[in-house]
Each structure stands twice: as structure tokens, then as C-alpha cells.
CSV table of C-alpha atoms in Angstrom, one decimal:
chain,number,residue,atom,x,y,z
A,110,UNK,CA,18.8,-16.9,15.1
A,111,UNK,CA,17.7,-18.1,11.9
A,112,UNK,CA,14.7,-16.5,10.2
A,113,UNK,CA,12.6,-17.2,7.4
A,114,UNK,CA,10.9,-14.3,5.8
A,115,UNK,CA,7.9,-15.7,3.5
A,116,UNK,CA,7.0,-13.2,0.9
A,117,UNK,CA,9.8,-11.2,-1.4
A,118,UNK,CA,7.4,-8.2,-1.9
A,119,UNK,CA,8.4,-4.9,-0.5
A,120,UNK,CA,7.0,-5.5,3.3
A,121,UNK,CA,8.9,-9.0,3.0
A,122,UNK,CA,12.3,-6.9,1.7
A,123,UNK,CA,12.2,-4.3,3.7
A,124,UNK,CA,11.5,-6.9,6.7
A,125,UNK,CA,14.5,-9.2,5.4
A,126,UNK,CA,16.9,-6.0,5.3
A,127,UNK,CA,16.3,-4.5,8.9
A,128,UNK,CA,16.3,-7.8,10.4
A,129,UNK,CA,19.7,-8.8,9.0
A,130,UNK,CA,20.9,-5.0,10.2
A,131,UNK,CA,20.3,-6.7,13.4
A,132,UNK,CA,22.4,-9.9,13.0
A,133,UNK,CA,19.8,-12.4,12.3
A,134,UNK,CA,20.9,-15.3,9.2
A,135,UNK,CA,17.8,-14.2,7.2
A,136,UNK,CA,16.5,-16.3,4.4
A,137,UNK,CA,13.6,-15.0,1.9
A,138,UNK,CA,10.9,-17.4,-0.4
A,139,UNK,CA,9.1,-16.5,-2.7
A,140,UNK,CA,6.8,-18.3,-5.7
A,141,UNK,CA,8.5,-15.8,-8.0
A,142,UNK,CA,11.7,-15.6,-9.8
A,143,UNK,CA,12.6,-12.4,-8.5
A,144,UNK,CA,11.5,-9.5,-5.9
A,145,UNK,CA,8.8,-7.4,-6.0
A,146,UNK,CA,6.9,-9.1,-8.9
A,147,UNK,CA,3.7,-9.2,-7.5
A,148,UNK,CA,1.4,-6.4,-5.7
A,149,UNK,CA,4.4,-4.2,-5.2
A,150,UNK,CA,5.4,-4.5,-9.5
A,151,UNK,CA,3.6,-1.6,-10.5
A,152,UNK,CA,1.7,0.4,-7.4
A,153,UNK,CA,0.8,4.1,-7.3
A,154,UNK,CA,4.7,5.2,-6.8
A,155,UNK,CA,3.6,7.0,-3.6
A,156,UNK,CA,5.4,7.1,-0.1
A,157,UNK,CA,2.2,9.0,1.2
A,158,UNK,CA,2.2,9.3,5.8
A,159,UNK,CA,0.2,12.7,5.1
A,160,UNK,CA,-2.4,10.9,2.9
A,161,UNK,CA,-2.6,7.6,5.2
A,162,UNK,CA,-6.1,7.0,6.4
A,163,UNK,CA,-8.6,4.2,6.6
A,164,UNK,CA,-11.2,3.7,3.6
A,165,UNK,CA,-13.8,3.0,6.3
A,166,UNK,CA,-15.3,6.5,7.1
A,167,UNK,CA,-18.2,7.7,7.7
A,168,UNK,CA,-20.3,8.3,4.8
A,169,UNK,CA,-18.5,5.3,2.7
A,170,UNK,CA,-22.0,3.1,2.8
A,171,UNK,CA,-23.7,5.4,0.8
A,172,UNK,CA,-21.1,6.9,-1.2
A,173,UNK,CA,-20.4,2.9,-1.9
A,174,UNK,CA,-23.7,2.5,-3.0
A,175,UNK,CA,-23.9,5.6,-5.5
A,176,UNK,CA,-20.5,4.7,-6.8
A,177,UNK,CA,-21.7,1.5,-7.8
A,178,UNK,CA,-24.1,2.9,-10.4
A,179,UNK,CA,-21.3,5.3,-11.9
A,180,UNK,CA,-19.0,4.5,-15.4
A,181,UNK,CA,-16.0,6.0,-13.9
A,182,UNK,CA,-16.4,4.8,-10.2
A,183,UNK,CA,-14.2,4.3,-7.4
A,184,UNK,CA,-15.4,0.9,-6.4
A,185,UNK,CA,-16.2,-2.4,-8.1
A,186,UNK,CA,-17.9,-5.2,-6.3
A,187,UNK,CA,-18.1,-8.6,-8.2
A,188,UNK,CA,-21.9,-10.3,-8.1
A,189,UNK,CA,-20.0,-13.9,-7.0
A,190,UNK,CA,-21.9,-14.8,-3.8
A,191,UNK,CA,-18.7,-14.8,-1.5
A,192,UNK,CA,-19.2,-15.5,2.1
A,193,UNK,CA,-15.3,-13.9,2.4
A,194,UNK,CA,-16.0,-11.0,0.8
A,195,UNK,CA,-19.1,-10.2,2.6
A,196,UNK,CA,-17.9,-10.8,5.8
A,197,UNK,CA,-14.9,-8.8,5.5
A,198,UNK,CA,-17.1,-6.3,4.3
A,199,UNK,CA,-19.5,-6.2,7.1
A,200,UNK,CA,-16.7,-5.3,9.4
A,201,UNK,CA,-15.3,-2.3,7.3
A,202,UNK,CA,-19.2,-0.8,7.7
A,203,UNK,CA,-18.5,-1.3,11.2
A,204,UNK,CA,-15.7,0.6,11.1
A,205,UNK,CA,-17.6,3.6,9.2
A,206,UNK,CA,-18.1,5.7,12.7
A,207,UNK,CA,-16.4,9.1,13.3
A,208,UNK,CA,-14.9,7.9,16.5
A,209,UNK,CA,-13.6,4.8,14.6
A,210,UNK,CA,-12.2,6.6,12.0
A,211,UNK,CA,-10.5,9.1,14.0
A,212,UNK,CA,-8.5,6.0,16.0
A,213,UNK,CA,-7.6,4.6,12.8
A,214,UNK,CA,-6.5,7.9,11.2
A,215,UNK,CA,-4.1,8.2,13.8
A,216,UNK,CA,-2.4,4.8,13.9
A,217,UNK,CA,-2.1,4.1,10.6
A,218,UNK,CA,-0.2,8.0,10.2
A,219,UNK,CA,1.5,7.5,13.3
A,220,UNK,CA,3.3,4.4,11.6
A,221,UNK,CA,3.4,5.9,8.0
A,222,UNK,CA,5.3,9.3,9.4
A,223,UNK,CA,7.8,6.9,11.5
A,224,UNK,CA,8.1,4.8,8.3
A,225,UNK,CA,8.6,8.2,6.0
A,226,UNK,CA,11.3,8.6,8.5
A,227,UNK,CA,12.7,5.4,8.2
A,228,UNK,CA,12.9,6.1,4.1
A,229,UNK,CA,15.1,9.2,4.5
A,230,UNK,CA,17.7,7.7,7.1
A,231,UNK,CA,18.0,4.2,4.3
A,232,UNK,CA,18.3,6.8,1.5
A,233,UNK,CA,21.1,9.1,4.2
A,234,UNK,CA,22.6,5.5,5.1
A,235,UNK,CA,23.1,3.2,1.9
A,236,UNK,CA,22.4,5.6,-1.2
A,237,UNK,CA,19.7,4.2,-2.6
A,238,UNK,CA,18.0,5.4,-5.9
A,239,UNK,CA,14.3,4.6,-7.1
A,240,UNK,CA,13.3,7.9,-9.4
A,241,UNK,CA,12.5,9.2,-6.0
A,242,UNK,CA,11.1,12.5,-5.1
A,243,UNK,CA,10.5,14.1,-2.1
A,244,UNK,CA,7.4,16.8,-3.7
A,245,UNK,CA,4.7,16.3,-1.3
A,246,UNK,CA,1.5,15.1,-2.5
A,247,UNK,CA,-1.8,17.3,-3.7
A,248,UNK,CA,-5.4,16.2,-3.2
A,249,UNK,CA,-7.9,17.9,-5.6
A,250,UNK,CA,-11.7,18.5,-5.2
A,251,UNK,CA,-13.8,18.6,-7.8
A,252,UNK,CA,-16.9,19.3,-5.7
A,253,UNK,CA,-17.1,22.2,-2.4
A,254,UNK,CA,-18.6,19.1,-0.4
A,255,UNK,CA,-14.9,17.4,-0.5
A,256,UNK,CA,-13.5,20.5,0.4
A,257,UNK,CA,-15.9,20.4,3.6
A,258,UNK,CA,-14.8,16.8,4.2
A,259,UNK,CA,-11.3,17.3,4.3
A,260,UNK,CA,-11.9,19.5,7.7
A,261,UNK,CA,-11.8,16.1,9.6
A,262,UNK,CA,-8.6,15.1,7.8
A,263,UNK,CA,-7.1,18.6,8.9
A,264,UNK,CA,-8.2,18.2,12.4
A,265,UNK,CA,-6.3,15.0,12.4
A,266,UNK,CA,-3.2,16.1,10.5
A,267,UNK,CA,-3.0,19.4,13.0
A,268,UNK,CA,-3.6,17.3,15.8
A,269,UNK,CA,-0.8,15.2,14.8
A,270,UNK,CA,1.7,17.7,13.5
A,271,UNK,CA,1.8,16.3,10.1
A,272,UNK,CA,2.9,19.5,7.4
A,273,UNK,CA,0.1,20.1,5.1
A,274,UNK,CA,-1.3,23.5,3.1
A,275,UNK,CA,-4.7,23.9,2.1
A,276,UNK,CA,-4.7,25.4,-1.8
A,277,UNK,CA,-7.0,27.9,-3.8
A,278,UNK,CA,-7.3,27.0,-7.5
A,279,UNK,CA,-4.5,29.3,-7.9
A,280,UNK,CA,-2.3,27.6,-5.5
A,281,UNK,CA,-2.4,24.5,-7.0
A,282,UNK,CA,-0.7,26.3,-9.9
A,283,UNK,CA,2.0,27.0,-7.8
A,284,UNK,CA,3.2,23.1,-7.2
A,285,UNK,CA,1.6,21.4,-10.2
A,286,UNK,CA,1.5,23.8,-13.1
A,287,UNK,CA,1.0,21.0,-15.6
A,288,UNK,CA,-2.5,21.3,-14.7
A,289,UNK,CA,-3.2,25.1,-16.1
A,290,UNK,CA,-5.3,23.7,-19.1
A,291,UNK,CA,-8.0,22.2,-16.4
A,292,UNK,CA,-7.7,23.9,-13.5
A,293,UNK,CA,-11.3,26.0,-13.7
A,294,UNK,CA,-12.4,21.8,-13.0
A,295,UNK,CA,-11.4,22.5,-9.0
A,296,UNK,CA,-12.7,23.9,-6.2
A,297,UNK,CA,-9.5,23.5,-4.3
A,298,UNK,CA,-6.5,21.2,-2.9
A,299,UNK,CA,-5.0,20.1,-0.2
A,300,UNK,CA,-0.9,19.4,-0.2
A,301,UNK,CA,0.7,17.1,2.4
A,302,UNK,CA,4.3,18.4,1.8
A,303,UNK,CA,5.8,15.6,4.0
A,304,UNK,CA,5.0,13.0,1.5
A,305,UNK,CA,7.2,11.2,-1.2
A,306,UNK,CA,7.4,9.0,-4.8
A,307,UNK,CA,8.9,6.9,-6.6
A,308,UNK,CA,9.2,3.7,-8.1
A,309,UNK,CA,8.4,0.3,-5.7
A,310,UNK,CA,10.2,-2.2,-7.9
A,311,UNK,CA,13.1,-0.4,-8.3
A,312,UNK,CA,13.3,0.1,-4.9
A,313,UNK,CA,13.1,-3.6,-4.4
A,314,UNK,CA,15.4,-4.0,-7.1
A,315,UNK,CA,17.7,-1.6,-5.6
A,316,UNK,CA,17.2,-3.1,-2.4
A,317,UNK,CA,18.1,-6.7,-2.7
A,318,UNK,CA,21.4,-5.8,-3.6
A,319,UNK,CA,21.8,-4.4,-0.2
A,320,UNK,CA,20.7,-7.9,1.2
A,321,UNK,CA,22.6,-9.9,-0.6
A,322,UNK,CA,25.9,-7.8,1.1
A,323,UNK,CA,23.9,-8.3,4.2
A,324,UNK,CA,24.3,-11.8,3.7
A,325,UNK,CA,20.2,-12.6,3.5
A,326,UNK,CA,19.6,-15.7,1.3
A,327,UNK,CA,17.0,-15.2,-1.1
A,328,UNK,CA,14.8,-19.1,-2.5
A,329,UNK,CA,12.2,-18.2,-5.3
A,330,UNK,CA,10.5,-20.3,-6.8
A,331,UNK,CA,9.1,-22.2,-4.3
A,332,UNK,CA,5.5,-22.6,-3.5
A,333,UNK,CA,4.9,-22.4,-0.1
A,334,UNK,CA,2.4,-25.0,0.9
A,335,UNK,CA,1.7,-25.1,4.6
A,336,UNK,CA,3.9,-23.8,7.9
A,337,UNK,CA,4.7,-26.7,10.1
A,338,UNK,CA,3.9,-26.5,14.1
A,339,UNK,CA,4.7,-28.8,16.7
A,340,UNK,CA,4.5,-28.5,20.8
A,341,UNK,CA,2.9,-24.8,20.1
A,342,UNK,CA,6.2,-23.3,18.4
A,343,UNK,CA,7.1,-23.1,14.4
A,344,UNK,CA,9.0,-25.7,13.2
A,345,UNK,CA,9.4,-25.7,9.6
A,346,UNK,CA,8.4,-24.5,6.5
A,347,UNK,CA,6.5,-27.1,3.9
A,348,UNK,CA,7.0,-26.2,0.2
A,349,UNK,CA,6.8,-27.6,-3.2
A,350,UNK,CA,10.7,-28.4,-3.2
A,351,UNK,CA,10.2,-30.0,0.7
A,352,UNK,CA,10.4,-29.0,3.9
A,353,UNK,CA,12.9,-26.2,5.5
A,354,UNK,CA,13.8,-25.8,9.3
A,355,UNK,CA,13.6,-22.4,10.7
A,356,UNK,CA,13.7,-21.1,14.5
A,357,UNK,CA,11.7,-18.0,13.4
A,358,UNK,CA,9.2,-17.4,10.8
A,359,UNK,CA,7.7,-13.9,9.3
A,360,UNK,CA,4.6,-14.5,7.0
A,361,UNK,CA,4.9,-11.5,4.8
A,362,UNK,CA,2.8,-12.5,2.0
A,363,UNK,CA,0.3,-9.6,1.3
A,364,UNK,CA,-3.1,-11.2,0.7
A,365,UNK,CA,-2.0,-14.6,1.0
A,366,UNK,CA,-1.2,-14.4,3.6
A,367,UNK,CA,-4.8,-14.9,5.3
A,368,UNK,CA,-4.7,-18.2,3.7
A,369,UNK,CA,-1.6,-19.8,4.6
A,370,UNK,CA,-2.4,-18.9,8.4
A,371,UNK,CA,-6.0,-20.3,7.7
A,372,UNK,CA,-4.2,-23.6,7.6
A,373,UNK,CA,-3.0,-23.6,11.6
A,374,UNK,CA,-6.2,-21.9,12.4
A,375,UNK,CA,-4.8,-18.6,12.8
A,376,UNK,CA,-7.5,-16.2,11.3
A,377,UNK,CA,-6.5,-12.7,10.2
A,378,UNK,CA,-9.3,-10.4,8.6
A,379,UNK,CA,-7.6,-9.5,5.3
A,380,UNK,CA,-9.3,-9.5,2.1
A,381,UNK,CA,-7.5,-9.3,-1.3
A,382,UNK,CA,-9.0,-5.5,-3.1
A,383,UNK,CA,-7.9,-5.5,-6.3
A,384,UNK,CA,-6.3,-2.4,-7.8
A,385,UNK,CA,-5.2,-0.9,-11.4
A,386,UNK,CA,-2.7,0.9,-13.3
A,387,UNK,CA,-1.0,2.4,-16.0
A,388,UNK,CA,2.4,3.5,-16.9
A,389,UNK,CA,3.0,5.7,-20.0
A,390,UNK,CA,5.5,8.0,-21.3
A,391,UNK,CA,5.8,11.7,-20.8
A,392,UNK,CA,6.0,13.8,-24.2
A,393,UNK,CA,5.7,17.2,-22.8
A,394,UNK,CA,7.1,17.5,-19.3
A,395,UNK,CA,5.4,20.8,-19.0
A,396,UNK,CA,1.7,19.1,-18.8
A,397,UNK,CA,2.8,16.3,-16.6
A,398,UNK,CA,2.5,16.2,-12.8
A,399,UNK,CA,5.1,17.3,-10.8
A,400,UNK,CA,5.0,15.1,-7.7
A,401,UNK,CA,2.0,12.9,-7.4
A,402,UNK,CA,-2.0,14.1,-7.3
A,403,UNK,CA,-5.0,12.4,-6.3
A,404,UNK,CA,-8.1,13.4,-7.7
A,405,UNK,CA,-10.5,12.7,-4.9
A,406,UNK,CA,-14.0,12.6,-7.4
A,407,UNK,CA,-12.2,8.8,-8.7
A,408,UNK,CA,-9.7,7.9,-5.7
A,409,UNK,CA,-6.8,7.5,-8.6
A,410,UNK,CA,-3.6,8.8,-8.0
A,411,UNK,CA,-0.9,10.2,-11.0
A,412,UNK,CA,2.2,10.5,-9.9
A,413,UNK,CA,5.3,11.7,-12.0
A,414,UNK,CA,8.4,9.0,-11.9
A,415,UNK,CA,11.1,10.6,-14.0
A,416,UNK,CA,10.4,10.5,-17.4
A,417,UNK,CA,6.9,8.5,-16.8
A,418,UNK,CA,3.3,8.9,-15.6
A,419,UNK,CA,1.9,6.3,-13.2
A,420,UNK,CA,-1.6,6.1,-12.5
A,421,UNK,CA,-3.5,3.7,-10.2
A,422,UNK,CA,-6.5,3.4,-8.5
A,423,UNK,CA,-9.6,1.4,-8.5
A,424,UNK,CA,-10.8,-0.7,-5.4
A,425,UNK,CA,-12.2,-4.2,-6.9
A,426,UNK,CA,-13.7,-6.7,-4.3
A,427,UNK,CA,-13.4,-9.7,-6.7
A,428,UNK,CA,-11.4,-12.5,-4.6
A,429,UNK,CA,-7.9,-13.4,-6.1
A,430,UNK,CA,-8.9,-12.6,-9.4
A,431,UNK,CA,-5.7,-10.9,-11.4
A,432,UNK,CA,-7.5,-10.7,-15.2
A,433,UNK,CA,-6.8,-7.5,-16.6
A,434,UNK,CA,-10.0,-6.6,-18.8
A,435,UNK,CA,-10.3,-3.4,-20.5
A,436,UNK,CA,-13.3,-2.1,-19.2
A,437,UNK,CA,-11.7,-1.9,-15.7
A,438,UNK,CA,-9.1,0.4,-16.6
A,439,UNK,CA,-11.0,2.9,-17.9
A,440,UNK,CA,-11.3,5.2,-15.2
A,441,UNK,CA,-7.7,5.3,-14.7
A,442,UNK,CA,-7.2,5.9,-18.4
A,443,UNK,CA,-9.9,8.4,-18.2
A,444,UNK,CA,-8.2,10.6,-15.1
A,445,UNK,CA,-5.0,10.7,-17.1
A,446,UNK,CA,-6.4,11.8,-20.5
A,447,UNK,CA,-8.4,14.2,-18.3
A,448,UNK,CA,-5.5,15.5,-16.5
A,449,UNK,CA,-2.7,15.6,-18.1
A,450,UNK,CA,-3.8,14.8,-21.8
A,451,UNK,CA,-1.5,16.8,-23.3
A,452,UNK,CA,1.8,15.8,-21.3
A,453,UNK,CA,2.1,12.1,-22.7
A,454,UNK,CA,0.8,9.8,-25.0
A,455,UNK,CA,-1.3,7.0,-23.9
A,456,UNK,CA,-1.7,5.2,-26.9
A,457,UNK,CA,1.7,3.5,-25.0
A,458,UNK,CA,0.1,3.0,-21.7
A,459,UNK,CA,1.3,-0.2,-20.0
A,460,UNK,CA,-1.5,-1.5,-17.8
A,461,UNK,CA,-1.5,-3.6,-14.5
A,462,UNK,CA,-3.1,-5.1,-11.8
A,463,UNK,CA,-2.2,-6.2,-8.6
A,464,UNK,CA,-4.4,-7.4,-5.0
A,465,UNK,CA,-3.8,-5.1,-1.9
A,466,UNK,CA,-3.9,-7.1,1.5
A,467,UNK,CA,-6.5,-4.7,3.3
A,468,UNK,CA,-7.7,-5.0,6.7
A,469,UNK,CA,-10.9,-3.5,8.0
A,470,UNK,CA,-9.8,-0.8,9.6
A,471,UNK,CA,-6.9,-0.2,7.3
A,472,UNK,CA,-4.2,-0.8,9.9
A,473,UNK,CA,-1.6,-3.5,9.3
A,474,UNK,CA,-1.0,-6.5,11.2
A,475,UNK,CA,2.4,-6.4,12.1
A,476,UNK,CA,3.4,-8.8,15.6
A,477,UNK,CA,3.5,-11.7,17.7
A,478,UNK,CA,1.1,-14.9,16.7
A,479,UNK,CA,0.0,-17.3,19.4
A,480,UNK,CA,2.7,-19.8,18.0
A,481,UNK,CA,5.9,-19.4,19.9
A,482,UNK,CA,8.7,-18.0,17.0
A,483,UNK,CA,5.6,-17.0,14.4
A,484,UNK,CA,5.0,-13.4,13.5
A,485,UNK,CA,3.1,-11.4,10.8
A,486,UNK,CA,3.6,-8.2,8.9
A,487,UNK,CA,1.2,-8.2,6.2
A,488,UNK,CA,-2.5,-6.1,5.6
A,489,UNK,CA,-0.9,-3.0,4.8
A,490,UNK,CA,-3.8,-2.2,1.9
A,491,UNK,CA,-3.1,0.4,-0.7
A,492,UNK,CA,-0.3,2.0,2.2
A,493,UNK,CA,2.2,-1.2,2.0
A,494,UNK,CA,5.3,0.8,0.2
A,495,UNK,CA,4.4,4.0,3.0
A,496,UNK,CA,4.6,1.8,5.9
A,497,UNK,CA,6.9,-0.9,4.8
A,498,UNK,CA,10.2,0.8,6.0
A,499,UNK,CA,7.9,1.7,9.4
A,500,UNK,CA,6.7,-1.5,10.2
A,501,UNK,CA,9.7,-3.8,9.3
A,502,UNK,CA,11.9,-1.8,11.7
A,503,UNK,CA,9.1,-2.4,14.6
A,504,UNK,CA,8.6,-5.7,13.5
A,505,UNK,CA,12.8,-6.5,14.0
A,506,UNK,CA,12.7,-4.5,17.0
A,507,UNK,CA,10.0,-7.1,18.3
A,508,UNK,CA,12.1,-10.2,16.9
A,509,UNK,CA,14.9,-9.3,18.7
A,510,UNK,CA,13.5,-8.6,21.8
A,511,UNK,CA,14.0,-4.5,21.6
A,512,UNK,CA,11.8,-1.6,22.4
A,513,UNK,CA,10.5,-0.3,19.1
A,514,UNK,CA,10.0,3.4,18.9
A,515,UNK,CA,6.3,3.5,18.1
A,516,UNK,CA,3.4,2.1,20.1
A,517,UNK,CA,3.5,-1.7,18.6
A,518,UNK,CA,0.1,-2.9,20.3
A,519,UNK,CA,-2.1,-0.8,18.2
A,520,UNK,CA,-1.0,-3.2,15.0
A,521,UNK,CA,-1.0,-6.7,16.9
A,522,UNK,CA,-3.2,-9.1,15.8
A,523,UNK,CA,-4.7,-9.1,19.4
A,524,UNK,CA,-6.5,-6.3,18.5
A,525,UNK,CA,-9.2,-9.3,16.1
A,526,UNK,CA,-9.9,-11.6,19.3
């Protein structure tokens, strides 16, 4: 069967590669001239199952509304009078319930645990190298109220058997000791040990090559305009260098997605949340993270990728805005001189943006459409590198007709009708 994969990120590559394990002729587009050039460039270098949860919560509403009248605050929300943004936003508050959250929680770590997995057989199977490190990940609270909140996340990690320590001051020592000059700043940690780094694009990078002796076809360049239906069943593809016949099509294109289905009135609730970072050099190794840390007071994450520091955080609601102004990477900037001031030099700090395809609930949409030989894997948030591995396998085992080894209904887009 012949398969178009739309979308070159890493959710469209990892797609591309499990479905041409399977024996389908795979072909790839993408606007760009290469892979992973867009949201999956520069991301937060974390493979995080342990850390997977949805960012509607209870409490969000008003934490939302106190963050918005903070310098260095978690979340920006532009004054443009968006009907979009509001109504994607008035179904995240309804997802803001305990009992909501708790359903989420577990999907979305039920498919980034089966994707972790999915990470380490690739790595067993085909080599693959991506300054990748296997060091868990450590929250840290600033404040004794987050380390009363994290009792709900406990409850779910225990519940689901997912390996995870909670750390004393001291502890946190013990797996990030670059952190000795502030450590009288916490209250405490918690460490999912099961979770992973490294860098996306090289992944990508690395990845392709591993397609291309697959025999998948990769087409950049090419803008893709519309999807072409006819008698209730995907017929072609309609781009800016004409149309191309496919039996199958995967729309894997991260935000945009929600607007190229808009166009056969297939609605998907995914809204583009804009997110920052920064890349800088590490001059002294011994003040630099050792695996990756997310400092819960400003939702940013620094994670250690060989011989650099990535930091990225930030949740803009702006539309598809990608300018990069200065002012909106200072809290990022300011978590890194805070942490780890001493262990590189950010005078050389490489900054970036990118727009994470997030969902209400913060669970993917990875399935079936209503048009016969359509099918989505796209809304994957801030967790797209976690689950990609995860959901590209379910999403070949559902192409080809196979069982998939996870619970695939809890992702379909069924779930939005």
C-alpha cells in the first residue's frame, strides 16, 4: 500500500519509519528542505513518560490568572480577540477537574511509558545516537505547597508502576550536584528515573538515514494545499507543485494540522501554544545539570545534551505567531543564570521558538478519520518527542490492520464527537 506521511517533524518520521518496517512504499512531504526543522528543531531535549501529564489540572484557572500578572511567568496569553483561542481554551478549563485529570494522567503515561519503550528497543535495534541519556529526570519545588501537589502525581505514578523517588534538598545533591551553589532555594524534588534526553534533531537527523535504507521517499518543499476526497475515501494530495495519488494518507503536521483537516470539515481541537528556548555552551561541567531538571516555580526545563545546556519552557497562546522577541525569553534565560550560572556562559545563548500542537486534555490524536484511507497522529503538545516512538508504532499497527499493544481508543478522534 502506498502511504503518504504529511509532516517531516519527528511524529511524521518516526510514523514514516515504523510504517515502512511494516512493508508499506512510504513517501514523506514537507514545506521544508529538510527534517525536523520546525517544532521538533530545538525542543526541551526530554524523553519524559514519568513527567507526562495534562496541563489542565485542577487549580490551573487561578494559578493562570496569578501567573499572568508575574515578570517571570509560566504563561502568556496575547490580548488579540481570537474566537480559536478562546474556545480551545474553554475546553482545557473544562478539563481542570480531579477526576479529569486523573483519566488523562493515565493515558497520556500509559502511551509515553510504551513509547520510552519503543526508544530503547530502536536504540537495541539500529544503533542510533542523539547525545542521548538515559539519567531520569528531577522536578524541584521551590515552595512546600508543590511538594503537597506532587502527592496526586505520586498516586498516579504508584498506581501505574512508573519508577520515581521523592528527594530531600540533600538528595537532590546526590543526582544533580551542579546545583550545590543554590540548593538552600528548595524545599524538595521528585526524580522519575525512567525518563530520558537528548537531542530531537539529531535524532531526526539520525533517523532519516535509516528511512532512506528503508526505502521511504522523502518531497520537501512542497506546500501542501488541500487533501483531495472523493466517494468518502482519500484520493490525492493537492500541493503547490500539483496533485499526488496516494491509497493512504497520515496528516502528521503538528499544529497545522487542525487547519488542513478544517478544509474537508474534519475538526480537531488543537491549538498552536507557543514555546521557547535556548541553547548555550557548558564552561564548567561541574555546575551544569546532569540529566535534565524542571523547576516547577516557571514550568522550564534545563536539560544537559553533551557538551550543551538546553532550556525551554514558556506556554504562549498567540496563534501561529513564530517572532522571537526578547522579552519572551527572559524567563528561560533567567532559570538558567539562576541555576546553573556558573556552569556556562550565556552571553552565547542561541534562542528559539517553536508552536506545540496541544489538545485540551493533553492526549494526542492518533487514529482512524471518517474518510476511508485518512488517519491522524498529530496534538502531542510539549510530549511529541516522548510519545512519538509510542504512537507511530500504534498508529502502523492500526494501518495495517494489527492489534497494537496499547489501548488505541483512548487517543481516537472519536473521543471530540
Amino acid at each position: 500500500m502506498r502511504v503518504c506521511v504529511l509532516g517531516a517533524g519527528v511524529v511524521g518520521l518516526t510514523s514514516a519509519y515504523y510504517l515502512a518496517k511494516k512493508g508499506f512504499d512510504v513517501t514523506v512531504m514537507d514545506r521544508q528542505e529538510g527534517v525536523a526543522l520546525e517544532t521538533s528543531f530545538a525542543n526541551a531535549g526530554q524523553i519524559s513518560p514519568g513527567y507526562s501529564a495534562p496541563w489542565a489540572a485542577p487549580g490551573i484557572p487561578f494559578k493562570a490568572v496569578k501567573w499572568l500578572m508575574q515578570k517571570h511567568a509560566p504563561l502568556k496569553i496575547s490580548a488579540d480577540p481570537e474566537l480559536k483561542k478562546f474556545a480551545w481554551m474553554s475546553k482545557m478549563l473544562a478539563n481542570c477537574t480531579e477526576k479529569a485529570y486523573d483519566v488523562n494522567k493515565s493515558r497520556m503515561v500509559a502511551l509515553a511509558e510504551y513509547s520510552r519503550d519503543q526508544f530503547i528497543a530502536m536504540r537495541k535495534e539500529i544503533g542510533i545516537q542523539y547525545d542521548d541519556g538515559q539519567g531520569g529526570l528531577t522536578q524541584l519545588f521551590r515552595k512546600d505547597e508543590q511538594v503537597e501537589a506532587s502527592e496526586k502525581d505520586i498516586k498516579v505514578l504508584k498506581a501505574l508502576g512508573v519508577p520515581h523517588q521523592v528527594l530531600t534538598p540533600a538528595q537532590i545533591l546526590d543526582v544533580e550536584p551542579g546545583l550545590a551553589p543554590v540548593i538552600d532555594k528548595f524545599k524538595g524534588g521528585l526524580r522519575l528515573t525512567g525518563d530520558e534526553t537528548g537531542d530531537c534533531f539529531i535524532f531526526c537527523q539520525e533517523l532519516k538515514k535509516h528511512c532512506d535504507e528503508l526505502g521511504v521517499k522523502f518531497q520537501f518543499g512542497l506546500s501542501i494545499d488541500r487533501l483531495v476526497i472523493g466517494g468518502g475515501k482519500i484520493r490525492a494530495v493537492k500541493t503547490n507543485q500539483g496533485d499526488f495519488e496516494f491509497d493512504t494518507v497520515l496528516v502528521s503536521m503538528g499544529s497545522y494540522s487542525k487547519e488542513l483537516l478544517q478544509t474537508i470539515d474534519i475538526a480537531i481541537p488543537v491549538y498552536p501554544v507557543k514555546g521557547y528556548s535556548l541553547t548555550v555552551p557548558i564552561t564548567d561541567s561541574s555546575y551544569a545539570p546532569a540529566s535534565t531538571v524542571m523547576d516547577e516555580t516557571y514550568k522550564v526545563a534545563v536539560t544537559r545534551l553533551g557538551d550543551r545546556i538546553r532550556a525551554a519552557g514558556t506556554a504562549e497562546l498567540n496563534g501561529y505567531n513564530l517572532d522571537l522577541p526578547k522579552v519572551r525569553t527572559e524567563t528561560i534565560t533567567h532559570v538558567v543564570r539562576d541555576l546553573f550560572n556558573q556552569g556556562c556562559d550565556l552571553s552565547q545563548a542561541d534562542y528559539w521558538t517553536g508552536l506545540r500542537p496541544m489538545t485540551p486534555d493533553g492526549t494526542p490524536v492518533v487514529g482512524r478519520t471518517g474518510v476511508d484511507g485518512l488517519y491522524l497522529n498529530t496534538g502531542h503538545g510539549t510530549l511529541g518527542w516522548t510519545m512519538s516512538c509510542g504512537s507511530a508504532a500504534v498508529i502502523a499497527d492500526i494501518m495495517a490492520g494489527d492489534k497494537a499493544d496499547i489501548e488505541t481508543k483512548d487517543f481516537s478522534v472519536e473521543r471530540y464527537r
